[in-house]
Coordinates of C-alpha atoms in Angstrom, one line a residue:
Chain A
X1 CA 96.4 77.9 90.7
X2 CA 93.3 77.1 92.8
X3 CA 94.0 74.3 95.4
X4 CA 91.4 72.2 97.1
X5 CA 92.5 70.3 100.0
X6 CA 90.6 67.3 101.2
X7 CA 91.2 65.4 104.5
X8 CA 91.6 62.6 105.4
X9 CA 92.8 61.0 102.4
X10 CA 92.1 57.6 103.6
X11 CA 90.0 56.3 106.6
X12 CA 89.2 52.8 107.9
X13 CA 86.7 52.4 110.6
X14 CA 84.2 50.1 112.2
X15 CA 80.6 49.7 111.3
X16 CA 78.4 52.2 113.0
X17 CA 81.0 54.9 113.4
X18 CA 80.4 58.4 112.1
X19 CA 83.2 59.8 109.7
X20 CA 83.8 63.4 108.9
X21 CA 85.5 64.5 105.8
X22 CA 86.8 68.1 105.2
X23 CA 87.1 70.0 102.0
X24 CA 89.0 73.2 102.0
X25 CA 89.7 75.9 99.3
X26 CA 93.2 77.1 100.2
X27 CA 93.7 80.0 98.1
X28 CA 90.3 81.2 96.9
X29 CA 86.8 81.8 98.3
X30 CA 84.5 78.9 97.3
X31 CA 80.9 80.0 97.4
X32 CA 79.7 76.6 96.1
X33 CA 81.2 73.2 96.8
X34 CA 80.1 69.8 95.6
X35 CA 80.4 66.3 97.0
X36 CA 80.8 63.4 94.7
X37 CA 80.9 59.6 95.3
X38 CA 82.8 57.2 93.0
X39 CA 82.7 53.5 92.9
X40 CA 85.6 51.5 91.5
X41 CA 85.9 51.8 87.8
X42 CA 82.9 54.1 87.6
X43 CA 82.4 57.7 87.0
X44 CA 81.6 60.5 89.6
X45 CA 78.1 60.7 90.9
X46 CA 77.0 64.0 92.4
X47 CA 75.7 63.6 95.9
X48 CA 75.1 67.1 96.8
X49 CA 75.6 70.8 96.2
X50 CA 76.7 72.9 99.1
X51 CA 76.4 76.7 99.2
X52 CA 78.0 78.7 101.9
X53 CA 75.6 79.6 104.6
X54 CA 72.7 77.7 103.4
X55 CA 71.4 74.1 103.4
X56 CA 72.8 71.7 101.0
X57 CA 70.8 70.5 98.0
X58 CA 70.9 66.7 97.6
X59 CA 70.5 64.6 94.6
X60 CA 67.7 62.2 94.2
X61 CA 68.3 59.0 96.1
X62 CA 71.0 60.4 98.5
X63 CA 69.8 60.3 102.1
X64 CA 70.2 63.7 103.7
X65 CA 70.4 62.3 107.3
X66 CA 72.9 59.8 106.3
X67 CA 75.2 62.2 104.6
X68 CA 75.3 65.4 106.5
X69 CA 77.0 68.5 104.9
X70 CA 77.9 71.7 106.4
X71 CA 79.3 74.7 104.5
X72 CA 80.0 77.1 107.4
X73 CA 82.6 79.3 105.6
X74 CA 83.8 80.3 102.2
X75 CA 86.7 78.0 102.5
X76 CA 85.5 74.9 104.3
X77 CA 82.7 72.4 103.7
X78 CA 82.3 69.0 105.6
X79 CA 80.7 65.7 104.7
X80 CA 79.7 63.5 107.6
X81 CA 78.7 60.0 107.0
X82 CA 76.7 59.1 109.9
X83 CA 76.6 55.4 111.3
X84 CA 78.6 54.2 108.3
X85 CA 78.0 50.6 107.1
X86 CA 80.1 48.6 104.6
X87 CA 77.9 49.6 101.8
X88 CA 79.0 53.2 102.4
X89 CA 82.6 52.2 101.5
X90 CA 83.6 54.3 98.5
X91 CA 85.8 57.1 97.2
X92 CA 84.4 60.6 98.1
X93 CA 85.6 63.5 96.2
X94 CA 84.9 67.3 96.8
X95 CA 85.1 70.1 94.3
X96 CA 85.0 73.8 94.8
X97 CA 83.9 76.6 92.4
X98 CA 84.0 80.4 92.6
X99 CA 80.5 82.0 91.9
X100 CA 81.7 83.0 88.4
X101 CA 80.6 80.1 86.3
X102 CA 83.3 80.7 83.7
X103 CA 85.9 79.2 86.1
X104 CA 86.5 75.6 86.3
X105 CA 85.8 73.5 89.2
X106 CA 88.8 72.5 91.2
X107 CA 88.7 69.0 92.9
X108 CA 90.4 67.7 96.1
X109 CA 92.4 64.4 95.9
X110 CA 89.5 62.3 97.4
X111 CA 88.9 60.2 100.6
X112 CA 88.8 56.6 100.4
X113 CA 86.4 55.3 102.8
X114 CA 86.5 51.7 104.1
X115 CA 83.9 50.5 106.7
X116 CA 84.7 47.1 108.2
Chain B
X1 CA 67.8 64.4 81.9
X2 CA 71.4 64.9 80.8
X3 CA 73.3 61.8 80.1
X4 CA 77.1 61.8 79.1
X5 CA 78.7 58.9 77.4
X6 CA 82.4 58.3 76.6
X7 CA 83.8 56.1 73.8
X8 CA 86.0 54.0 74.1
X9 CA 85.7 52.8 77.7
X10 CA 89.3 51.7 77.4
X11 CA 92.3 52.3 75.2
X12 CA 95.7 50.8 74.9
X13 CA 98.2 52.2 72.4
X14 CA 102.0 52.3 71.8
X15 CA 103.9 55.4 72.7
X16 CA 103.9 58.3 70.2
X17 CA 100.3 57.6 68.7
X18 CA 97.9 60.5 68.2
X19 CA 94.7 59.7 70.0
X20 CA 91.0 61.0 70.0
X21 CA 88.8 60.4 72.9
X22 CA 85.0 61.0 72.3
X23 CA 82.4 62.4 74.6
X24 CA 78.6 62.6 73.7
X25 CA 75.7 64.3 75.7
X26 CA 72.1 64.1 75.2
X27 CA 71.0 67.8 75.9
X28 CA 72.8 70.4 73.9
X29 CA 71.7 73.1 76.3
X30 CA 75.0 73.4 78.1
X31 CA 76.9 76.1 79.7
X32 CA 80.4 74.6 79.3
X33 CA 82.2 71.3 79.0
X34 CA 85.2 70.3 81.0
X35 CA 87.8 67.4 80.5
X36 CA 89.6 65.9 83.5
X37 CA 92.2 63.5 84.1
X38 CA 92.2 61.1 87.0
X39 CA 95.1 58.9 88.1
X40 CA 94.3 55.8 90.1
X41 CA 93.0 56.5 93.6
X42 CA 93.3 60.2 93.1
X43 CA 91.2 63.3 92.5
X44 CA 90.6 65.1 89.2
X45 CA 92.8 67.5 87.5
X46 CA 91.2 69.9 85.0
X47 CA 92.6 69.7 81.4
X48 CA 90.5 72.1 79.4
X49 CA 87.3 73.9 79.8
X50 CA 85.2 74.9 76.6
X51 CA 82.6 77.4 77.0
X52 CA 79.3 76.8 75.0
X53 CA 80.2 79.5 72.6
X54 CA 83.6 78.2 71.9
X55 CA 84.7 75.6 69.3
X56 CA 87.8 74.3 70.7
X57 CA 90.5 74.8 73.4
X58 CA 94.2 73.9 73.3
X59 CA 96.7 73.3 75.9
X60 CA 100.1 71.8 75.0
X61 CA 99.6 68.5 73.3
X62 CA 96.0 68.6 74.2
X63 CA 93.1 69.8 72.0
X64 CA 89.4 69.7 72.8
X65 CA 86.8 70.4 70.5
X66 CA 83.1 71.0 70.9
X67 CA 80.1 70.6 68.6
X68 CA 77.2 71.6 70.9
X69 CA 74.5 71.1 68.3
X70 CA 75.5 67.4 67.8
X71 CA 76.1 66.9 71.5
X72 CA 79.7 65.9 71.0
X73 CA 83.2 66.8 72.3
X74 CA 86.5 65.2 71.4
X75 CA 89.8 65.3 73.3
X76 CA 92.8 65.1 70.9
X77 CA 96.2 63.9 72.5
X78 CA 99.2 64.4 70.2
X79 CA 102.2 62.2 70.5
X80 CA 101.1 60.2 73.4
X81 CA 103.5 59.4 76.3
X82 CA 103.4 56.7 79.0
X83 CA 102.7 59.6 81.5
X84 CA 99.5 60.2 79.7
X85 CA 98.1 56.9 81.1
X86 CA 95.1 57.7 83.2
X87 CA 91.4 57.8 83.1
X88 CA 89.9 60.8 81.2
X89 CA 86.6 62.1 82.1
X90 CA 84.4 64.7 80.4
X91 CA 81.7 66.7 82.3
X92 CA 79.1 69.1 81.2
X93 CA 77.4 71.8 82.9
X94 CA 73.8 72.7 82.1
X95 CA 72.7 76.0 80.9
X96 CA 70.0 76.4 83.5
X97 CA 72.0 78.4 86.0
X98 CA 73.1 75.4 88.1
X99 CA 76.8 75.0 88.7
X100 CA 76.3 71.1 88.7
X101 CA 78.4 69.0 86.4
X102 CA 77.2 65.7 85.0
X103 CA 80.2 63.4 84.4
X104 CA 80.7 60.8 81.7
X105 CA 81.6 57.2 82.1
X106 CA 85.3 57.9 81.4
X107 CA 87.9 56.3 79.1
X108 CA 90.9 54.4 80.6
X109 CA 94.0 55.1 78.7
X110 CA 97.1 53.1 78.8
X111 CA 100.2 54.3 76.7
X112 CA 102.7 51.6 76.3
X113 CA 106.4 52.4 76.3

């Protein structure tokens, strides 16, 4: 089946550091990728939708300059948390979808980000 | 604005019981609905996807139904096992052409041996 690989799975860094998270579709071409944020014991909140070769569409309340998204190829999207602060600590999950909307979204295993 | 709610928020049952998890959504104009499983600290595993034109989908011990007009879906788990313990999330995709999913609040299930 379709596999989405997310890296790293866990990162701890100091406040002020920028952190890049990668999301790769390993065996299919993902025209659209999604980035979600999940706080403890809460559901997933969509941050942005990323389409290959175009600018990401951000959800209301999500800072574009804070969370930089790049979808340079059909198999890779990256999320960079710039100048991270403790309040950015969270679980970040990506998903990938083939253009055919009848196909389910496939999720990565998530990245746990802890900012000290 | 689409809102998705899941009841109950948490459930603890003895092994072997048949379970029903509920998902309700406020806007019936959906393209499809998907049920996921999430283990602690992990990503999501897709369980079942129901298109808006379908009434139900089955996979093994799992059966998901969809009543679009009333804005409800149920996930039925037969003969529950301790390995079924996880958080179950439903998510709906709108019919407006977007691929975006709105997630429910989740049901944390614990099956006791």
